[in-house]
XYZ file of C-alpha atoms in Angstrom:
280
model
C -11.721 -5.848 37.793
C -12.289 -8.514 35.231
C -15.257 -6.582 33.631
C -13.227 -3.465 33.032
C -10.386 -5.463 31.645
C -12.654 -7.204 29.287
C -14.068 -3.943 28.003
C -10.623 -2.585 27.482
C -9.369 -5.825 25.777
C -9.869 -4.580 22.141
C -8.256 -1.346 22.886
C -5.299 -3.035 24.533
C -4.966 -5.513 21.568
C -4.933 -2.719 19.096
C -2.251 -0.957 20.968
C -0.074 -4.065 21.267
C -0.687 -4.693 17.386
C 0.467 -1.109 16.612
C 3.371 -1.298 19.011
C 4.539 -4.569 17.259
C 4.194 -2.980 13.830
C 6.076 0.050 14.677
C 8.945 -2.164 16.248
C 9.051 -4.299 13.165
C 9.107 -1.256 10.913
C 11.962 0.309 12.972
C 13.880 -2.930 12.419
C 13.265 -3.079 8.773
C 14.203 0.585 8.132
C 17.597 -0.080 9.887
C 18.206 -3.360 8.093
C 17.984 -1.913 4.425
C 20.169 1.109 3.826
C 18.046 2.589 1.046
C 15.031 2.917 3.323
C 15.534 6.679 3.971
C 13.283 9.606 3.042
C 15.703 10.747 0.322
C 14.875 7.526 -1.500
C 11.164 8.103 -1.111
C 8.774 8.915 -3.927
C 5.436 10.084 -3.023
C 2.287 11.117 -4.825
C 0.665 13.688 -2.680
C -2.924 14.165 -3.911
C -6.673 13.744 -3.029
C -9.226 10.971 -3.833
C -10.550 10.653 -7.515
C -7.757 12.704 -9.310
C -6.198 9.972 -11.293
C -3.592 8.894 -8.701
C -4.113 5.187 -9.206
C -3.304 5.227 -12.915
C -0.244 7.272 -12.065
C 0.806 4.886 -9.168
C 0.511 2.185 -11.654
C 2.757 3.584 -14.085
C 5.397 4.293 -11.244
C 5.158 0.955 -9.626
C 5.382 -1.093 -12.829
C 9.112 -0.095 -12.805
C 11.655 -2.447 -11.237
C 13.369 0.405 -9.344
C 10.189 1.587 -7.492
C 8.916 -0.569 -4.814
C 5.224 -0.072 -4.223
C 1.566 -0.592 -5.185
C -0.501 2.315 -4.343
C -1.915 3.767 -1.162
C -0.387 2.052 1.884
C -2.095 4.016 4.695
C 1.212 4.650 6.580
C 1.275 7.639 9.018
C 4.747 9.248 8.479
C 6.330 10.480 11.576
C 9.829 9.139 11.276
C 12.133 6.832 9.421
C 10.713 3.695 11.032
C 7.537 4.308 9.121
C 9.343 3.639 5.908
C 10.092 0.210 7.354
C 6.340 -0.057 8.054
C 5.793 0.918 4.376
C 8.012 -1.877 3.203
C 6.133 -4.344 5.428
C 2.744 -3.379 3.910
C 4.320 -3.732 0.435
C 5.582 -7.221 1.410
C 1.966 -8.198 2.655
C 0.292 -6.869 -0.511
C 2.686 -8.186 -3.149
C 4.203 -4.914 -4.258
C 7.611 -5.107 -2.706
C 10.931 -4.873 -4.666
C 13.940 -5.456 -2.483
C 16.372 -4.099 -5.133
C 14.449 -0.952 -5.931
C 16.107 2.392 -5.312
C 12.888 4.218 -4.668
C 10.228 3.413 -2.004
C 6.711 4.704 -3.152
C 3.466 5.466 -1.578
C 0.630 7.732 -2.495
C -0.950 9.868 0.335
C -4.494 11.105 -0.120
C -5.452 11.842 3.465
C -3.904 14.433 5.754
C -3.853 12.107 8.690
C -0.807 10.347 7.089
C 1.242 13.395 6.189
C 0.219 16.021 8.950
C 3.236 15.176 11.382
C 6.019 14.242 8.844
C 9.536 14.810 10.058
C 11.926 17.211 8.255
C 13.588 14.334 6.497
C 10.227 13.796 4.637
C 11.011 16.739 2.402
C 14.091 15.161 1.075
C 11.935 12.746 -0.901
C 10.506 13.273 -4.305
C 6.925 14.485 -4.507
C 4.358 14.398 -7.297
C 1.408 16.704 -6.539
C -1.741 15.884 -8.332
C -5.202 17.826 -8.094
C -8.473 17.701 -10.057
C -11.149 20.388 -10.534
C -13.501 20.665 -7.636
C -16.708 19.790 -9.426
C -15.441 16.726 -11.251
C -13.535 15.413 -8.242
C -16.309 16.021 -5.522
C -19.060 14.315 -7.645
C -16.752 11.431 -8.369
C -16.075 10.866 -4.722
C -19.821 10.840 -3.927
C -20.572 8.491 -6.781
C -17.651 6.165 -5.610
C -18.807 5.751 -2.099
C -22.322 5.406 -3.073
C -21.409 2.617 -5.344
C -19.251 1.009 -2.603
C -22.144 1.261 -0.136
C -20.194 3.228 2.202
C -21.485 5.736 4.787
C -18.666 8.339 4.222
C -18.931 11.179 1.787
C -22.625 10.567 1.024
C -23.126 14.299 0.164
C -21.452 16.913 -1.946
C -21.046 18.943 1.255
C -19.170 16.032 3.047
C -16.936 15.495 -0.101
C -16.296 19.213 -0.284
C -15.159 19.499 3.459
C -12.578 16.678 2.560
C -11.529 18.532 -0.778
C -11.024 21.814 1.159
C -9.105 20.398 3.996
C -6.863 18.176 1.658
C -6.003 20.932 -0.894
C -5.193 23.168 1.978
C -2.804 20.683 3.466
C -1.218 20.078 -0.030
C -0.531 23.676 -0.589
C 1.259 23.827 2.751
C 3.371 20.743 1.869
C 4.195 22.103 -1.447
C 6.022 25.046 0.072
C 8.235 22.826 2.176
C 9.732 20.952 -0.680
C 12.762 22.102 -2.457
C 11.867 23.108 -5.956
C 13.973 20.284 -7.419
C 12.244 17.700 -5.316
C 8.648 18.400 -6.435
C 6.529 18.688 -9.330
C 2.689 19.316 -9.775
C 0.150 18.766 -12.321
C -3.651 18.521 -12.792
C -5.796 15.541 -13.655
C -6.719 17.296 -16.693
C -3.050 17.742 -17.839
C -2.436 14.076 -17.220
C -5.367 12.714 -19.324
C -4.990 15.272 -22.163
C -1.505 14.412 -22.819
C -0.136 11.540 -20.769
C 3.141 11.165 -22.658
C 4.121 14.861 -22.159
C 3.043 14.798 -18.527
C 5.069 11.743 -17.838
C 8.250 13.236 -19.644
C 7.910 16.364 -17.503
C 7.786 14.317 -14.438
C 10.831 12.294 -15.461
C 12.661 15.423 -16.307
C 11.615 17.405 -13.270
C 12.338 14.574 -10.700
C 15.345 13.160 -12.662
C 13.790 9.653 -13.107
C 16.027 7.597 -15.460
C 14.959 5.796 -17.721
C 12.063 8.242 -18.213
C 8.499 7.047 -17.423
C 6.583 5.290 -20.283
C 2.673 5.199 -20.649
C 2.446 1.458 -19.841
C 1.692 -0.492 -16.691
C 0.390 -3.637 -15.095
C -2.407 -3.137 -12.588
C -1.525 -4.745 -9.337
C -4.360 -6.393 -7.439
C -3.128 -4.562 -4.268
C -3.799 -1.242 -6.011
C -7.562 -2.083 -6.496
C -8.409 -3.527 -3.045
C -8.206 -2.480 0.669
C -8.220 1.181 -0.131
C -5.090 0.820 -2.200
C -6.656 2.653 -5.144
C -9.438 2.896 -7.684
C -11.447 -0.440 -7.212
C -13.642 0.138 -10.147
C -11.922 0.831 -13.393
C -8.157 0.756 -12.989
C -7.903 -2.893 -13.567
C -9.506 -2.486 -17.126
C -6.518 -0.487 -18.588
C -2.755 -1.067 -19.161
C -1.947 2.707 -19.909
C -3.273 6.176 -19.309
C -5.796 6.765 -21.978
C -5.323 10.158 -23.809
C -8.514 12.045 -24.274
C -8.719 12.995 -27.927
C -11.525 15.564 -27.601
C -11.954 18.829 -25.500
C -12.482 18.274 -21.739
C -15.961 19.234 -20.655
C -16.458 22.137 -18.277
C -16.113 21.592 -14.573
C -19.276 20.054 -13.073
C -21.553 22.498 -11.147
C -21.820 21.782 -7.429
C -24.743 22.282 -5.185
C -23.078 23.316 -1.877
C -24.134 25.447 0.916
C -23.040 29.066 1.069
C -19.729 30.051 -0.726
C -18.269 26.461 -0.472
C -18.205 26.142 -4.162
C -16.343 29.323 -4.583
C -13.858 28.200 -1.829
C -13.241 24.851 -3.686
C -12.414 26.675 -6.830
C -10.143 29.210 -5.364
C -8.160 26.472 -3.611
C -7.764 24.601 -6.877
C -6.740 27.671 -8.687
C -4.190 28.509 -6.052
C -2.540 25.140 -6.574
C -2.879 25.291 -10.309
C -0.920 28.631 -10.280
C 1.680 27.109 -7.997
C 2.158 24.122 -10.435
C 2.261 26.193 -13.553
C 4.464 29.051 -12.042
C 8.214 29.865 -12.580
C 9.208 27.042 -10.063
C 7.533 24.386 -12.157
C 8.516 25.295 -15.686
C 8.831 21.562 -16.790
C 4.943 21.401 -16.782
C 3.954 24.822 -17.892
C 3.203 23.754 -21.456
C 1.271 20.761 -20.346
C -1.530 22.483 -18.596
C -4.540 23.843 -20.611
């Protein structure tokens, strides 16, 4: 039936492209020995939390291959090959790098990860709910997109993502994870970077300096608005303002705050002593 075949053609082409990408990723993951999850370095976070700036710090190093958010769904080792292919296409690939980097801001990419995923190093990053949710709404409004047009839509994402981050946190060994808040990162970047370096055994230690790759500012790779204007994480020299007030239905604001505080307590607890003095 030609008519039916024509209607199904877009879906068939998408399936073929997806199969081709996964096959190519599988081949690359087997061709390069360091493409194993134990050599992975991931930022696990949510939108508008400072992850682009931290990604730029990490990806400016020659021992870390990456550029920002690669939008790879991690279900097996072959997906590390897909990550490398994305980096090649976007100009963020370093063949000799010992770490393969990605930042993951959406649960569709890390909801079905294999057990080996938790042998990677992970940096968890979260921001206070009022500031994060309002920033998400402003960003998508400026970009002219239909997603996250209201505080309630952005809050749905925030609640879902922080719930997923809490579950992921518990699956990483303590020595392979570290968590911090956006406030800690911008209040004292040097101290936060030193804590990440020590906690995840990154040598030489991270320095507060970066070159913003174009790939981190387009195609969903990172912050498209301001990240290209800076070469370092700017330290705030005044007291941070109070968390912005939200206009959400029911008890949604309280739910957002409780989730944030639960992660804050996890990050500053006994298992994360390296960052205890960084947080306000």
